Amino acid sequence: MQAFKIQIRSVNGWSDLKYSDSELESERITETFFKKQEAINEMNDIVKALGDDPNDYRVVNYLTPEDDNLY
């Protein structure tokens, strides 16, 4: 089964979008989607809510490495 994730552009390349219910960095988890369209929808919602540039986000295969860890 293929999975997808959202990456956000940083000054050092692309970073995985992560979440946590805790303030601890060690507990941040890459958000995973099993349908590409779900990841695209989430990405579009984030862009709209934050007023960000859509070119600063992308949906990639879960195995795509991140260039930088923002967290």
Short mmCIF file of N, CA and C in Angstrom, two decimals:
data_model
loop_
_atom_site.label_atom_id
_atom_site.label_comp_id
_atom_site.label_asym_id
_atom_site.label_seq_id
_atom_site.Cartn_x
_atom_site.Cartn_y
_atom_site.Cartn_z
N MET A 1 0.84 -1.18 0.00
CA MET A 1 0.00 0.00 0.00
C MET A 1 0.88 1.24 0.00
N GLN A 2 0.53 2.21 -0.79
CA GLN A 2 1.28 3.45 -0.88
C GLN A 2 0.70 4.47 0.09
N ALA A 3 1.58 5.25 0.70
CA ALA A 3 1.16 6.30 1.61
C ALA A 3 1.78 7.62 1.16
N PHE A 4 1.20 8.72 1.64
CA PHE A 4 1.62 10.05 1.24
C PHE A 4 1.80 10.93 2.47
N LYS A 5 2.55 12.02 2.27
CA LYS A 5 2.75 12.99 3.34
C LYS A 5 2.87 14.37 2.70
N ILE A 6 2.75 15.38 3.54
CA ILE A 6 2.88 16.76 3.09
C ILE A 6 4.26 17.25 3.52
N GLN A 7 4.92 17.94 2.61
CA GLN A 7 6.18 18.58 2.95
C GLN A 7 6.03 20.09 2.76
N ILE A 8 6.76 20.82 3.59
CA ILE A 8 6.76 22.28 3.54
C ILE A 8 8.18 22.76 3.23
N ARG A 9 8.26 23.79 2.40
CA ARG A 9 9.56 24.33 2.01
C ARG A 9 10.19 25.07 3.19
N SER A 10 11.48 24.85 3.38
CA SER A 10 12.24 25.59 4.39
C SER A 10 13.48 26.16 3.71
N VAL A 11 14.26 26.91 4.44
CA VAL A 11 15.47 27.50 3.85
C VAL A 11 16.48 26.43 3.46
N ASN A 12 16.37 25.25 4.03
CA ASN A 12 17.30 24.16 3.75
C ASN A 12 16.71 23.07 2.86
N GLY A 13 15.56 23.32 2.26
CA GLY A 13 14.92 22.31 1.40
C GLY A 13 13.52 22.01 1.88
N TRP A 14 13.14 20.75 1.81
CA TRP A 14 11.78 20.33 2.17
C TRP A 14 11.77 19.59 3.51
N SER A 15 10.75 19.88 4.32
CA SER A 15 10.58 19.26 5.64
C SER A 15 9.20 18.63 5.72
N ASP A 16 9.13 17.51 6.41
CA ASP A 16 7.85 16.83 6.60
C ASP A 16 6.96 17.64 7.54
N LEU A 17 5.67 17.67 7.24
CA LEU A 17 4.70 18.27 8.14
C LEU A 17 4.45 17.27 9.26
N LYS A 18 4.63 17.71 10.49
CA LYS A 18 4.50 16.82 11.65
C LYS A 18 3.50 17.39 12.64
N TYR A 19 3.02 16.54 13.50
CA TYR A 19 2.07 16.97 14.52
C TYR A 19 2.43 16.31 15.84
N SER A 20 1.87 16.82 16.90
CA SER A 20 2.06 16.25 18.22
C SER A 20 0.97 16.74 19.15
N ASP A 21 0.60 15.91 20.08
CA ASP A 21 -0.32 16.30 21.14
C ASP A 21 0.46 16.78 22.35
N SER A 22 1.79 16.75 22.22
CA SER A 22 2.68 17.09 23.32
C SER A 22 3.60 18.23 22.89
N GLU A 23 4.23 18.87 23.85
CA GLU A 23 5.20 19.92 23.55
C GLU A 23 6.60 19.35 23.33
N LEU A 24 6.76 18.05 23.52
CA LEU A 24 8.07 17.43 23.38
C LEU A 24 8.40 17.18 21.91
N GLU A 25 9.57 17.66 21.47
CA GLU A 25 9.99 17.47 20.09
C GLU A 25 10.07 15.99 19.73
N SER A 26 10.49 15.17 20.67
CA SER A 26 10.68 13.75 20.41
C SER A 26 9.37 13.03 20.10
N GLU A 27 8.26 13.67 20.38
CA GLU A 27 6.95 13.06 20.15
C GLU A 27 6.26 13.59 18.90
N ARG A 28 6.97 14.29 18.05
CA ARG A 28 6.40 14.79 16.80
C ARG A 28 6.40 13.67 15.77
N ILE A 29 5.27 13.51 15.09
CA ILE A 29 5.06 12.41 14.16
C ILE A 29 4.69 12.97 12.80
N THR A 30 5.30 12.40 11.76
CA THR A 30 4.95 12.81 10.40
C THR A 30 3.52 12.39 10.11
N GLU A 31 2.72 13.34 9.66
CA GLU A 31 1.33 13.04 9.34
C GLU A 31 1.28 12.23 8.04
N THR A 32 0.55 11.12 8.07
CA THR A 32 0.49 10.19 6.95
C THR A 32 -0.93 10.07 6.42
N PHE A 33 -1.03 9.98 5.11
CA PHE A 33 -2.32 9.83 4.43
C PHE A 33 -2.25 8.61 3.52
N PHE A 34 -3.30 7.82 3.49
CA PHE A 34 -3.30 6.62 2.66
C PHE A 34 -3.91 6.87 1.28
N LYS A 35 -4.50 8.06 1.12
CA LYS A 35 -5.01 8.45 -0.19
C LYS A 35 -4.40 9.80 -0.55
N LYS A 36 -3.88 9.89 -1.76
CA LYS A 36 -3.22 11.12 -2.19
C LYS A 36 -4.17 12.30 -2.13
N GLN A 37 -5.42 12.09 -2.51
CA GLN A 37 -6.38 13.20 -2.52
C GLN A 37 -6.64 13.73 -1.11
N GLU A 38 -6.60 12.86 -0.11
CA GLU A 38 -6.76 13.31 1.28
C GLU A 38 -5.60 14.23 1.67
N ALA A 39 -4.40 13.88 1.26
CA ALA A 39 -3.23 14.71 1.55
C ALA A 39 -3.33 16.05 0.83
N ILE A 40 -3.77 16.03 -0.41
CA ILE A 40 -3.95 17.26 -1.18
C ILE A 40 -4.99 18.15 -0.53
N ASN A 41 -6.10 17.56 -0.11
CA ASN A 41 -7.16 18.33 0.54
C ASN A 41 -6.66 18.98 1.84
N GLU A 42 -5.91 18.22 2.63
CA GLU A 42 -5.36 18.75 3.88
C GLU A 42 -4.37 19.88 3.59
N MET A 43 -3.52 19.68 2.59
CA MET A 43 -2.55 20.71 2.21
C MET A 43 -3.28 21.98 1.79
N ASN A 44 -4.31 21.85 0.98
CA ASN A 44 -5.07 23.02 0.52
C ASN A 44 -5.75 23.73 1.69
N ASP A 45 -6.26 22.96 2.65
CA ASP A 45 -6.89 23.56 3.84
C ASP A 45 -5.86 24.35 4.65
N ILE A 46 -4.66 23.81 4.79
CA ILE A 46 -3.60 24.50 5.54
C ILE A 46 -3.22 25.80 4.84
N VAL A 47 -3.01 25.72 3.54
CA VAL A 47 -2.63 26.90 2.76
C VAL A 47 -3.70 27.99 2.90
N LYS A 48 -4.96 27.58 2.78
CA LYS A 48 -6.06 28.55 2.87
C LYS A 48 -6.14 29.16 4.28
N ALA A 49 -6.05 28.32 5.30
CA ALA A 49 -6.19 28.79 6.68
C ALA A 49 -5.06 29.74 7.08
N LEU A 50 -3.86 29.46 6.59
CA LEU A 50 -2.71 30.28 6.97
C LEU A 50 -2.40 31.40 5.99
N GLY A 51 -3.06 31.37 4.83
CA GLY A 51 -2.78 32.37 3.81
C GLY A 51 -1.38 32.22 3.22
N ASP A 52 -0.86 31.00 3.25
CA ASP A 52 0.48 30.73 2.75
C ASP A 52 0.51 30.59 1.23
N ASP A 53 1.69 30.64 0.68
CA ASP A 53 1.91 30.41 -0.74
C ASP A 53 1.80 28.90 -1.01
N PRO A 54 0.92 28.48 -1.90
CA PRO A 54 0.76 27.05 -2.18
C PRO A 54 2.04 26.40 -2.72
N ASN A 55 2.94 27.20 -3.28
CA ASN A 55 4.20 26.65 -3.79
C ASN A 55 5.17 26.27 -2.67
N ASP A 56 4.82 26.61 -1.43
CA ASP A 56 5.65 26.25 -0.29
C ASP A 56 5.26 24.90 0.30
N TYR A 57 4.33 24.21 -0.33
CA TYR A 57 3.87 22.90 0.13
C TYR A 57 3.84 21.94 -1.04
N ARG A 58 4.00 20.66 -0.72
CA ARG A 58 3.84 19.62 -1.74
C ARG A 58 3.44 18.32 -1.08
N VAL A 59 2.77 17.47 -1.86
CA VAL A 59 2.41 16.12 -1.42
C VAL A 59 3.37 15.16 -2.10
N VAL A 60 3.98 14.28 -1.31
CA VAL A 60 4.96 13.33 -1.83
C VAL A 60 4.69 11.93 -1.28
N ASN A 61 5.31 10.96 -1.91
CA ASN A 61 5.28 9.59 -1.40
C ASN A 61 5.91 9.58 -0.01
N TYR A 62 5.38 8.76 0.87
CA TYR A 62 5.85 8.71 2.25
C TYR A 62 7.35 8.41 2.35
N LEU A 63 7.91 7.71 1.38
CA LEU A 63 9.33 7.35 1.42
C LEU A 63 10.25 8.48 0.96
N THR A 64 9.70 9.58 0.48
CA THR A 64 10.54 10.70 0.06
C THR A 64 11.21 11.30 1.30
N PRO A 65 12.55 11.35 1.30
CA PRO A 65 13.22 11.88 2.49
C PRO A 65 13.04 13.40 2.61
N GLU A 66 13.10 13.89 3.84
CA GLU A 66 13.07 15.32 4.05
C GLU A 66 14.51 15.84 4.03
N ASP A 67 14.68 17.07 3.58
CA ASP A 67 16.01 17.69 3.52
C ASP A 67 16.39 18.30 4.86
N ASP A 68 15.38 18.67 5.64
CA ASP A 68 15.59 19.40 6.88
C ASP A 68 14.47 19.05 7.84
N ASN A 69 14.78 19.03 9.12
CA ASN A 69 13.76 18.79 10.14
C ASN A 69 13.50 20.13 10.85
N LEU A 70 12.34 20.74 10.54
CA LEU A 70 12.01 22.04 11.14
C LEU A 70 11.73 21.97 12.62
N TYR A 71 11.44 20.79 13.13
CA TYR A 71 11.00 20.68 14.51
C TYR A 71 12.13 20.34 15.40
#
